[in-house]
Amino acid sequence: MLYLSAEQRKAIRDKPDDDKFLAESRGQPLPPALLKALLGMAMIGTFITYYDNPFEVQRFALQQRWRLVTERLGESWKHRPAWCLFISQDQRTAAVSIRGTDVEQSRGGDIFTDINARPERYATRDGACPLVAHSGMLAAALALEAELRPTLRALVDAGYRLILTGHSLGGAVAALLVWLLRHGTNGEQLPQEAEVLGIGYAMPAVVDRDTAEQMKPFFSSLINSMDAVPRLSLGTLSRLGSEVRACARESGSDLDQDLQHYVDRLSTVWAPRLRDGNPQVAAATTSALQPQDGTASSPARVAGEGDNCSIETPGDAEDADLYVPGNCVWIYRVRGHLEASVVPCDLPPLRRLILDKRMFQDHTATAIHQALLAVRASSSSASGSASAPRWQKFCEASELCPCCGSRYEWMNTARSGKMRCHAMTNCRCCGLVVCVACATSRRALPEQGILEAARVCDRCVWRGSNDAEVLEALSQVYAELGGHSAGQRGANG
Ligand SMILES: [Zn+2]
Ligand SMILES: [Zn+2]
């Protein structure tokens, strides 16, 4: 596993501009207005729903001119995720945010759906627009649709725009919910002119490819760099399996197990720790927005019940692989910079799992927000990857680290050629390949648009401290300072 990770790392660092080239040649530039919307909804769409306490949620919401009007945060069950509904009066917008799985600090009760990634075919009553979707998330979306439809209908009738959003699994449920609201499950469609839009942050692949394309006019998905969750699908897992086997054949039988937990964790990201008993839908917080007949507070129906719609398992799982829907906004790394493009959902780097510590780090709400800020910084100034130094490729590096003159892998126990890649890194300041131990210092490089502390080699950290003219000028500076203070004494006396 560690060898495969080394191979993947070498492949990426041998072609440091590949992702940018692919994203730009096969995608299109990220419209500034979409970047603004992604940033603007990031708080509501990502971290805020992980609070159980509505007062905390309200505190954050009010700071950003949103108002929490109703929620079901306390109770989340299998196939019944927690959610909250916000209103922005000045923007005439209602936003529903759906809680996902907090992969970082997995809290059992919040994990509402399971590893059951079996795709299911679903069609509305009239058979129009069939879609294939992740079965667990589809069940969650159907339950939420039944629960929220009366309230959302009332908001639309009052002239509100609807935005559905969420992080991780919550984003996937938001995507399906947008689809269900737009197509109607029970012959009840929202008015044609209703604005029902969605943004999913770090969401997994959830629908078939055709549906993913068809959702472009009303949905966007944000994929942060190496995040593994949007890349999880039957197809990518099976590809990872064959890569591991191929690498194992090549590297002999004594594979290091250090990275085994990555794959173990991947397959248990959605593993449920379920309560026993029946879900009871807690009555939503009383809201002036509930329709007079009180339908919003009546218990939601079991998913699909009475909908006269069909759910079945599609025959060929290969054809039914799932994709991230709508406009896929991919934030990618290019020589230490974060840039973003709108890319096709089947772009090869998005259909392959990269074994790297970033595969989980990039999934968190704070990492996503930070990445969006970095994209804004590099797109709104002359900085960005254009101002970054050229990165030396790993394959171009000599045997010795240019900083310390030692072999790159000097600090490693395992010194095979493959393991060497784990001991190499690029200095973000000069771009040279140095040994990891010579680049333990981290600096923000705002002149390049790098806002977060990034690896800088020891030589660059202290660069400029022994330039010839520095000491040359010293006696002159001393003399001037002395003359100035003598002059001041004279003036005072
Ligand atoms: Zn070194
Ligand atoms: Zn350097």
PDB file of N, CA and C in Angstrom, residues 197-232:
ATOM      1  N   LEU A 197     -32.337  25.648  -6.363  1.00  0.00           N
ATOM      2  CA  LEU A 197     -30.940  25.436  -6.739  1.00  0.00           C
ATOM      3  C   LEU A 197     -30.214  24.692  -5.628  1.00  0.00           C
ATOM      4  N   GLY A 198     -29.034  24.191  -5.935  1.00  0.00           N
ATOM      5  CA  GLY A 198     -28.312  23.465  -4.900  1.00  0.00           C
ATOM      6  C   GLY A 198     -26.807  23.574  -5.027  1.00  0.00           C
ATOM      7  N   ILE A 199     -26.136  23.406  -3.885  1.00  0.00           N
ATOM      8  CA  ILE A 199     -24.671  23.353  -3.833  1.00  0.00           C
ATOM      9  C   ILE A 199     -24.289  22.209  -2.903  1.00  0.00           C
ATOM     10  N   GLY A 200     -23.485  21.283  -3.399  1.00  0.00           N
ATOM     11  CA  GLY A 200     -23.002  20.194  -2.550  1.00  0.00           C
ATOM     12  C   GLY A 200     -21.512  20.355  -2.306  1.00  0.00           C
ATOM     13  N   TYR A 201     -21.112  20.303  -1.037  1.00  0.00           N
ATOM     14  CA  TYR A 201     -19.695  20.421  -0.702  1.00  0.00           C
ATOM     15  C   TYR A 201     -19.130  19.032  -0.408  1.00  0.00           C
ATOM     16  N   ALA A 202     -18.063  18.672  -1.097  1.00  0.00           N
ATOM     17  CA  ALA A 202     -17.342  17.424  -0.806  1.00  0.00           C
ATOM     18  C   ALA A 202     -18.270  16.219  -0.778  1.00  0.00           C
ATOM     19  N   MET A 203     -19.202  16.187  -1.706  1.00  0.00           N
ATOM     20  CA  MET A 203     -20.197  15.118  -1.681  1.00  0.00           C
ATOM     21  C   MET A 203     -19.729  13.904  -2.471  1.00  0.00           C
ATOM     22  N   PRO A 204     -20.206  12.737  -2.084  1.00  0.00           N
ATOM     23  CA  PRO A 204     -19.840  11.537  -2.839  1.00  0.00           C
ATOM     24  C   PRO A 204     -20.593  11.460  -4.166  1.00  0.00           C
ATOM     25  N   ALA A 205     -20.108  10.604  -5.043  1.00  0.00           N
ATOM     26  CA  ALA A 205     -20.812  10.326  -6.291  1.00  0.00           C
ATOM     27  C   ALA A 205     -22.154   9.716  -5.933  1.00  0.00           C
ATOM     28  N   VAL A 206     -23.227  10.220  -6.552  1.00  0.00           N
ATOM     29  CA  VAL A 206     -24.541   9.799  -6.069  1.00  0.00           C
ATOM     30  C   VAL A 206     -25.522   9.453  -7.184  1.00  0.00           C
ATOM     31  N   VAL A 207     -25.302   9.946  -8.408  1.00  0.00           N
ATOM     32  CA  VAL A 207     -26.266   9.655  -9.481  1.00  0.00           C
ATOM     33  C   VAL A 207     -25.557   9.130 -10.723  1.00  0.00           C
ATOM     34  N   ASP A 208     -26.365   8.570 -11.638  1.00  0.00           N
ATOM     35  CA  ASP A 208     -25.813   8.084 -12.899  1.00  0.00           C
ATOM     36  C   ASP A 208     -25.317   9.265 -13.723  1.00  0.00           C
ATOM     37  N   ARG A 209     -24.575   8.935 -14.749  1.00  0.00           N
ATOM     38  CA  ARG A 209     -23.904   9.964 -15.512  1.00  0.00           C
ATOM     39  C   ARG A 209     -24.858  10.912 -16.244  1.00  0.00           C
ATOM     40  N   ASP A 210     -25.926  10.374 -16.831  1.00  0.00           N
ATOM     41  CA  ASP A 210     -26.864  11.238 -17.553  1.00  0.00           C
ATOM     42  C   ASP A 210     -27.498  12.246 -16.604  1.00  0.00           C
ATOM     43  N   THR A 211     -27.919  11.754 -15.437  1.00  0.00           N
ATOM     44  CA  THR A 211     -28.539  12.654 -14.469  1.00  0.00           C
ATOM     45  C   THR A 211     -27.524  13.689 -13.995  1.00  0.00           C
ATOM     46  N   ALA A 212     -26.271  13.246 -13.798  1.00  0.00           N
ATOM     47  CA  ALA A 212     -25.223  14.179 -13.366  1.00  0.00           C
ATOM     48  C   ALA A 212     -25.120  15.342 -14.355  1.00  0.00           C
ATOM     49  N   GLU A 213     -25.196  15.020 -15.655  1.00  0.00           N
ATOM     50  CA  GLU A 213     -25.134  16.057 -16.691  1.00  0.00           C
ATOM     51  C   GLU A 213     -26.377  16.942 -16.666  1.00  0.00           C
ATOM     52  N   GLN A 214     -27.544  16.275 -16.529  1.00  0.00           N
ATOM     53  CA  GLN A 214     -28.802  17.025 -16.600  1.00  0.00           C
ATOM     54  C   GLN A 214     -28.977  17.991 -15.439  1.00  0.00           C
ATOM     55  N   MET A 215     -28.215  17.792 -14.367  1.00  0.00           N
ATOM     56  CA  MET A 215     -28.390  18.661 -13.200  1.00  0.00           C
ATOM     57  C   MET A 215     -27.586  19.958 -13.291  1.00  0.00           C
ATOM     58  N   LYS A 216     -26.822  20.127 -14.380  1.00  0.00           N
ATOM     59  CA  LYS A 216     -25.967  21.316 -14.486  1.00  0.00           C
ATOM     60  C   LYS A 216     -26.708  22.646 -14.360  1.00  0.00           C
ATOM     61  N   PRO A 217     -27.923  22.775 -14.901  1.00  0.00           N
ATOM     62  CA  PRO A 217     -28.579  24.090 -14.787  1.00  0.00           C
ATOM     63  C   PRO A 217     -28.996  24.455 -13.367  1.00  0.00           C
ATOM     64  N   PHE A 218     -28.953  23.518 -12.434  1.00  0.00           N
ATOM     65  CA  PHE A 218     -29.447  23.885 -11.102  1.00  0.00           C
ATOM     66  C   PHE A 218     -28.624  23.339  -9.942  1.00  0.00           C
ATOM     67  N   PHE A 219     -27.467  22.746 -10.212  1.00  0.00           N
ATOM     68  CA  PHE A 219     -26.686  22.204  -9.098  1.00  0.00           C
ATOM     69  C   PHE A 219     -25.190  22.309  -9.375  1.00  0.00           C
ATOM     70  N   SER A 220     -24.413  22.582  -8.312  1.00  0.00           N
ATOM     71  CA  SER A 220     -22.952  22.544  -8.417  1.00  0.00           C
ATOM     72  C   SER A 220     -22.383  21.723  -7.277  1.00  0.00           C
ATOM     73  N   SER A 221     -21.304  20.991  -7.575  1.00  0.00           N
ATOM     74  CA  SER A 221     -20.628  20.185  -6.553  1.00  0.00           C
ATOM     75  C   SER A 221     -19.199  20.671  -6.434  1.00  0.00           C
ATOM     76  N   LEU A 222     -18.762  20.881  -5.207  1.00  0.00           N
ATOM     77  CA  LEU A 222     -17.384  21.313  -4.991  1.00  0.00           C
ATOM     78  C   LEU A 222     -16.531  20.121  -4.577  1.00  0.00           C
ATOM     79  N   ILE A 223     -15.435  19.916  -5.291  1.00  0.00           N
ATOM     80  CA  ILE A 223     -14.516  18.818  -4.968  1.00  0.00           C
ATOM     81  C   ILE A 223     -13.186  19.439  -4.586  1.00  0.00           C
ATOM     82  N   ASN A 224     -12.786  19.266  -3.333  1.00  0.00           N
ATOM     83  CA  ASN A 224     -11.564  19.907  -2.864  1.00  0.00           C
ATOM     84  C   ASN A 224     -10.358  18.999  -3.068  1.00  0.00           C
ATOM     85  N   SER A 225      -9.601  19.313  -4.110  1.00  0.00           N
ATOM     86  CA  SER A 225      -8.300  18.693  -4.350  1.00  0.00           C
ATOM     87  C   SER A 225      -8.319  17.168  -4.268  1.00  0.00           C
ATOM     88  N   MET A 226      -7.673  16.576  -3.261  1.00  0.00           N
ATOM     89  CA  MET A 226      -7.503  15.119  -3.239  1.00  0.00           C
ATOM     90  C   MET A 226      -8.574  14.393  -2.437  1.00  0.00           C
ATOM     91  N   ASP A 227      -9.537  15.109  -1.884  1.00  0.00           N
ATOM     92  CA  ASP A 227     -10.614  14.508  -1.090  1.00  0.00           C
ATOM     93  C   ASP A 227     -11.067  13.176  -1.687  1.00  0.00           C
ATOM     94  N   ALA A 228     -11.055  12.132  -0.863  1.00  0.00           N
ATOM     95  CA  ALA A 228     -11.398  10.794  -1.364  1.00  0.00           C
ATOM     96  C   ALA A 228     -12.896  10.600  -1.529  1.00  0.00           C
ATOM     97  N   VAL A 229     -13.697  11.299  -0.731  1.00  0.00           N
ATOM     98  CA  VAL A 229     -15.138  11.002  -0.710  1.00  0.00           C
ATOM     99  C   VAL A 229     -15.804  11.200  -2.077  1.00  0.00           C
ATOM    100  N   PRO A 230     -15.555  12.324  -2.796  1.00  0.00           N
ATOM    101  CA  PRO A 230     -16.197  12.456  -4.111  1.00  0.00           C
ATOM    102  C   PRO A 230     -15.695  11.433  -5.125  1.00  0.00           C
ATOM    103  N   ARG A 231     -14.612  10.767  -4.800  1.00  0.00           N
ATOM    104  CA  ARG A 231     -14.039   9.800  -5.744  1.00  0.00           C
ATOM    105  C   ARG A 231     -14.483   8.380  -5.442  1.00  0.00           C
ATOM    106  N   LEU A 232     -15.246   8.198  -4.370  1.00  0.00           N
ATOM    107  CA  LEU A 232     -15.653   6.847  -3.993  1.00  0.00           C
ATOM    108  C   LEU A 232     -16.787   6.367  -4.880  1.00  0.00           C
TER     109      LEU A 232
END
